[in-house]
PDB file of C-alpha atoms in Angstrom:
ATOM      1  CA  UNK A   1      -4.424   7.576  34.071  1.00 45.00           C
ATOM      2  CA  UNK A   2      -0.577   8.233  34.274  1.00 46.00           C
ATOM      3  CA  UNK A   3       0.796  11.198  35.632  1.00 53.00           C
ATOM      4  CA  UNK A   4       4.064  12.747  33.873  1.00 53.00           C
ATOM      5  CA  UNK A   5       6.532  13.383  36.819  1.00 54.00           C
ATOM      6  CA  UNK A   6       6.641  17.222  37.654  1.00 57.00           C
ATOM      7  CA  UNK A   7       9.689  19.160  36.198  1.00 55.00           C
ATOM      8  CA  UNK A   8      12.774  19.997  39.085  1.00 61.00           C
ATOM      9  CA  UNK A   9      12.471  23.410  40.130  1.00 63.00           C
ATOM     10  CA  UNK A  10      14.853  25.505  37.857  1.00 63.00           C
ATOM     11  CA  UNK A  11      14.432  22.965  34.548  1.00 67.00           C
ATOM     12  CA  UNK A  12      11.747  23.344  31.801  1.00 73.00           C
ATOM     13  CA  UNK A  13       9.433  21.179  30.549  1.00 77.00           C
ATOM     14  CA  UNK A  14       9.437  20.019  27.226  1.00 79.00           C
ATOM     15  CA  UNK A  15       6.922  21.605  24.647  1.00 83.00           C
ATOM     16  CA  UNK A  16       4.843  18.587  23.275  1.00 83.00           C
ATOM     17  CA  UNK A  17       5.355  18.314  19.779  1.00 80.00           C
ATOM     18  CA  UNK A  18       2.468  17.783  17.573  1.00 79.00           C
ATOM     19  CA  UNK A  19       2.728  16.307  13.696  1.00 75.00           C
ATOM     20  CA  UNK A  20       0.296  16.423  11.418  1.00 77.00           C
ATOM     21  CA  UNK A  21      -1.321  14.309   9.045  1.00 75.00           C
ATOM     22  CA  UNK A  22       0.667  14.267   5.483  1.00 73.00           C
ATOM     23  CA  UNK A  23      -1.998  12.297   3.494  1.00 77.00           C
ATOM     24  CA  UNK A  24       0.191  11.846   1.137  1.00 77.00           C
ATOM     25  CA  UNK A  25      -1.043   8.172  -0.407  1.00 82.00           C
ATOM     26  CA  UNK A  26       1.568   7.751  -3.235  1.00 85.00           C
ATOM     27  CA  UNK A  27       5.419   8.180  -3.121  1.00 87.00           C
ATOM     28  CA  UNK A  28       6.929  11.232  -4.791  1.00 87.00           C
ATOM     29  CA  UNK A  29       9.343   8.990  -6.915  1.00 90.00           C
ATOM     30  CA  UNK A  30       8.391   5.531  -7.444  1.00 92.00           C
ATOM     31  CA  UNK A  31      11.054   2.510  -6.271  1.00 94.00           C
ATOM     32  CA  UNK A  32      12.619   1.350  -8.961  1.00 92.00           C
ATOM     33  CA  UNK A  33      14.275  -2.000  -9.079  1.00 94.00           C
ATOM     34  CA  UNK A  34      16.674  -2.040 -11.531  1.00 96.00           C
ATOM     35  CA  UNK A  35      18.652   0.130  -9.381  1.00 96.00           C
ATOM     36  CA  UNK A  36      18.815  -2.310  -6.132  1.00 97.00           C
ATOM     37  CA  UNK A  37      19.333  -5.235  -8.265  1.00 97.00           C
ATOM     38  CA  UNK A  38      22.269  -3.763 -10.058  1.00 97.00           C
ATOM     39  CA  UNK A  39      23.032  -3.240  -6.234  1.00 97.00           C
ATOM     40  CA  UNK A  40      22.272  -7.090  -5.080  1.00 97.00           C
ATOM     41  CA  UNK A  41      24.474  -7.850  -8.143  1.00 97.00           C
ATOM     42  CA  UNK A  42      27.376  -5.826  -7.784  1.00 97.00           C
ATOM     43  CA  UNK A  43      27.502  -6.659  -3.855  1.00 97.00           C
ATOM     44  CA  UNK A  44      26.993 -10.704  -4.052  1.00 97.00           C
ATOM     45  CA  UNK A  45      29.650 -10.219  -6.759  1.00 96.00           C
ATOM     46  CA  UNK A  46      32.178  -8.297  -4.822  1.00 96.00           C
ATOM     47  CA  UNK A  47      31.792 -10.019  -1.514  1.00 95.00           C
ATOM     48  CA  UNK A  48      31.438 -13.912  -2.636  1.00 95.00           C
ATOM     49  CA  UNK A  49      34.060 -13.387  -5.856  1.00 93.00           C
ATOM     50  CA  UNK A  50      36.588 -15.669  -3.989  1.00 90.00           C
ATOM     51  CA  UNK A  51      34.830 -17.133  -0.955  1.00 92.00           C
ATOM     52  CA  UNK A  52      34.189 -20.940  -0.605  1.00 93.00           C
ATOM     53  CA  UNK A  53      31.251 -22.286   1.230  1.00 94.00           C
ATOM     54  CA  UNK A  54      31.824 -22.755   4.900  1.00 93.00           C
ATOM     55  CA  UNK A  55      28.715 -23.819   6.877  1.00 90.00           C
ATOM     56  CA  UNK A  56      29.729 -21.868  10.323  1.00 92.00           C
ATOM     57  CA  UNK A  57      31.148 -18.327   8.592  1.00 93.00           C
ATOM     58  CA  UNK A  58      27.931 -18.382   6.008  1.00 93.00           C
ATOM     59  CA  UNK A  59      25.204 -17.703   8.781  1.00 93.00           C
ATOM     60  CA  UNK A  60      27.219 -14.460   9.648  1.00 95.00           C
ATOM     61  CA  UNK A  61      27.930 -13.874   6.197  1.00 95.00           C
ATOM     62  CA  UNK A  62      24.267 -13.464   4.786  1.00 96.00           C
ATOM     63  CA  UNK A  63      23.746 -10.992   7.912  1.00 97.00           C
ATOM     64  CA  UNK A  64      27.014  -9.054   6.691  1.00 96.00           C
ATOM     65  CA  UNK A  65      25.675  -9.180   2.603  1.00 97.00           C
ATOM     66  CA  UNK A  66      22.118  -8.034   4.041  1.00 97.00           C
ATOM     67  CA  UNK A  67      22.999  -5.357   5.912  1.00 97.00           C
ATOM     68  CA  UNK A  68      25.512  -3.920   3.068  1.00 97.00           C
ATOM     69  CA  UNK A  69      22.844  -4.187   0.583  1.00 98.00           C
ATOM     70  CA  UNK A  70      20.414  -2.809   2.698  1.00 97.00           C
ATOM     71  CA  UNK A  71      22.593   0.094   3.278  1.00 97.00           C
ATOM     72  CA  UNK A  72      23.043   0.362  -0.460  1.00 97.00           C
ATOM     73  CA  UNK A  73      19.575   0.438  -1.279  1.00 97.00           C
ATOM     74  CA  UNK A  74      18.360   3.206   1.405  1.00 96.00           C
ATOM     75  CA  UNK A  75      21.439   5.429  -0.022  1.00 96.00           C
ATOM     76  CA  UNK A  76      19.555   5.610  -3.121  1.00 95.00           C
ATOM     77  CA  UNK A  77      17.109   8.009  -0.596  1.00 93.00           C
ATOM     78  CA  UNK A  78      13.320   6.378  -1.653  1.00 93.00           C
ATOM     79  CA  UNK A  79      11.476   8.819   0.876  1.00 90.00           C
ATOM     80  CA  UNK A  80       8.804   6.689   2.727  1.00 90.00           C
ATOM     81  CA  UNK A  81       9.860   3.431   1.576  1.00 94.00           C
ATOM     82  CA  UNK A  82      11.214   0.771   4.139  1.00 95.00           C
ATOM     83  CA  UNK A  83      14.063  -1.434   2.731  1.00 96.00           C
ATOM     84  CA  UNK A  84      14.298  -5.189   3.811  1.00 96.00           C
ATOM     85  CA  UNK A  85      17.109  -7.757   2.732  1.00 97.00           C
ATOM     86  CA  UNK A  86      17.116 -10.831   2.817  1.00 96.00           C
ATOM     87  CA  UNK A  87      19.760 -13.036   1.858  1.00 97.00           C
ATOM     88  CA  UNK A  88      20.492 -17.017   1.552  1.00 95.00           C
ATOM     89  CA  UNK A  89      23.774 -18.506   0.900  1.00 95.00           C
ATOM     90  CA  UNK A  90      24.276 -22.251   0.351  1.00 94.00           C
ATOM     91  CA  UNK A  91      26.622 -24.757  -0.792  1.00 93.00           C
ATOM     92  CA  UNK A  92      26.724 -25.675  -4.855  1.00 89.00           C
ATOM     93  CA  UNK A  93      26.590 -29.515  -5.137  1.00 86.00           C
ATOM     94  CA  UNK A  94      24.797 -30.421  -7.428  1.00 83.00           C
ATOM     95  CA  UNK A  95      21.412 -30.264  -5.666  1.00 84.00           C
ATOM     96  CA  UNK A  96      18.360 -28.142  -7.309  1.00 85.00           C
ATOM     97  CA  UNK A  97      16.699 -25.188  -4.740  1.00 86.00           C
ATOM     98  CA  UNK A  98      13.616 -23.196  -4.583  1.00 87.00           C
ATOM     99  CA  UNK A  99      13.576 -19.674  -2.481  1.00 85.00           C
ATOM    100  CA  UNK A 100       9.936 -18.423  -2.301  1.00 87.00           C
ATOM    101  CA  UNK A 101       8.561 -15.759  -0.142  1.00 86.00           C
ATOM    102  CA  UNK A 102       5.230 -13.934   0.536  1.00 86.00           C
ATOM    103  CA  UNK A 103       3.888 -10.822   1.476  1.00 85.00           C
ATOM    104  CA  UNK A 104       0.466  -9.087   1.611  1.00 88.00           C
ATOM    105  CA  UNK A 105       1.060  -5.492  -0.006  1.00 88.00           C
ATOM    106  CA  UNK A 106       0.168  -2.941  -1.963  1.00 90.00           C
ATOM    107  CA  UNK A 107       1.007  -3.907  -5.784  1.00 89.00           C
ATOM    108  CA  UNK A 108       0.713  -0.442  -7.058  1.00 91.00           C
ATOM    109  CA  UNK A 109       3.685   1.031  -4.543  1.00 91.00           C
ATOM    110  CA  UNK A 110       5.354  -2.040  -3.578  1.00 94.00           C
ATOM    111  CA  UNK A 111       7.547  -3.669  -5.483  1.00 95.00           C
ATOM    112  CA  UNK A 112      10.867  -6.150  -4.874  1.00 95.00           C
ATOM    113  CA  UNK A 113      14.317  -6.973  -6.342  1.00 96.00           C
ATOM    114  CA  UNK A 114      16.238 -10.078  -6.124  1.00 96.00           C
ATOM    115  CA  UNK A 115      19.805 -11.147  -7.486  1.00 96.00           C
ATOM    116  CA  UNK A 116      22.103 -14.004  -7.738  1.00 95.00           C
ATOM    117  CA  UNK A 117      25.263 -14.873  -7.910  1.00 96.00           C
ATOM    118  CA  UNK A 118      26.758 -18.705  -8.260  1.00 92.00           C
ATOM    119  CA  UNK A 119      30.760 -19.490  -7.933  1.00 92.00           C
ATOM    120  CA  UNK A 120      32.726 -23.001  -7.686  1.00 91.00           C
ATOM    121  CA  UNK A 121      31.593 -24.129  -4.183  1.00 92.00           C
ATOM    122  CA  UNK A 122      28.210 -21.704  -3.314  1.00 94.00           C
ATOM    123  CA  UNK A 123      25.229 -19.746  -4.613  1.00 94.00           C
ATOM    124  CA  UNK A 124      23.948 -16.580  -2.745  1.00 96.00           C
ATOM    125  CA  UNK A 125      20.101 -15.326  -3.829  1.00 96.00           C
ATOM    126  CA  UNK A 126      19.398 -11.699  -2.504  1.00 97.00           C
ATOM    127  CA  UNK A 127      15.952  -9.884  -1.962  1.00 97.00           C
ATOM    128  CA  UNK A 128      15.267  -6.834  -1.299  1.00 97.00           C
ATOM    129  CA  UNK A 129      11.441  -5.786  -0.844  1.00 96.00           C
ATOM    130  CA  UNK A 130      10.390  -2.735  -1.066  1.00 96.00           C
ATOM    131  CA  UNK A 131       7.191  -1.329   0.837  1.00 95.00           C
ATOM    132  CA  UNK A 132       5.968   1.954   1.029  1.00 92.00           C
ATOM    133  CA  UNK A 133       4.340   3.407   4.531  1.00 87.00           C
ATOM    134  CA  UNK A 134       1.632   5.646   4.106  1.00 75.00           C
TER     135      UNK A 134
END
């Protein structure tokens, strides 16, 4: 059993805060994803309008579009939701691609949104999921 160290003569101890149980099961306003894919769309779009594929700046690029969209999505203020991006950028050339992912949720409070956006020399897909924490 661990001891907490004894407070300095002179200082106070910190009260121990207690929270309680909200048991709150379903969000207050429901995620809705038209909203972050109008964001997925409008960010792919403005970032990637002019860019041309580049295999070393793309890596740091999907981080950048991720994080911005992710920012973008949490501004919409979705209490009790967390918001993950994910986002894949690759070259166009002529070659077909299939993005798949897979979670184990809740179908009746979690939910997803996903974008794309194509130019001359790459395609960008965007996903943002959605899941609500109890």
């Amino acid at each position: 059993m661990s001891q907490q160290p004894e407070p300095e003569q002179g200082m106070k101890a910190k009260p121990k805060v207690l929270y309680e149980n909200t048991y709150q099961l379903d969000p207050k306003r429901k995620f809705q994803s038209s909203a972050a894919q109008e964001i997925i769309k409008d960010t792919l779009e403005k970032y990637l309008k002019d860019e041309k594929y580049d295999a070393n700046a793309s890596a740091q690029m999907a981080k950048t579009l991720a994080l911005v969209i992710k920012d973008n999505v949490k501004e919409l203020n979705y209490e009790r939701y967390k918001i993950m991006c994910i986002v894949s950028i690759g070259q166009l050339d002529e070659q077909g691609i299939q993005l798949v992912s897979r979670c184990v949720w809740d179908t009746n409070r979690d939910t997803s949104a996903s974008g794309s956006y194509k130019n001359k020399s790459l395609f960008a897909v965007a996903t943002v999921f959605a899941v609500y924490l109890e």
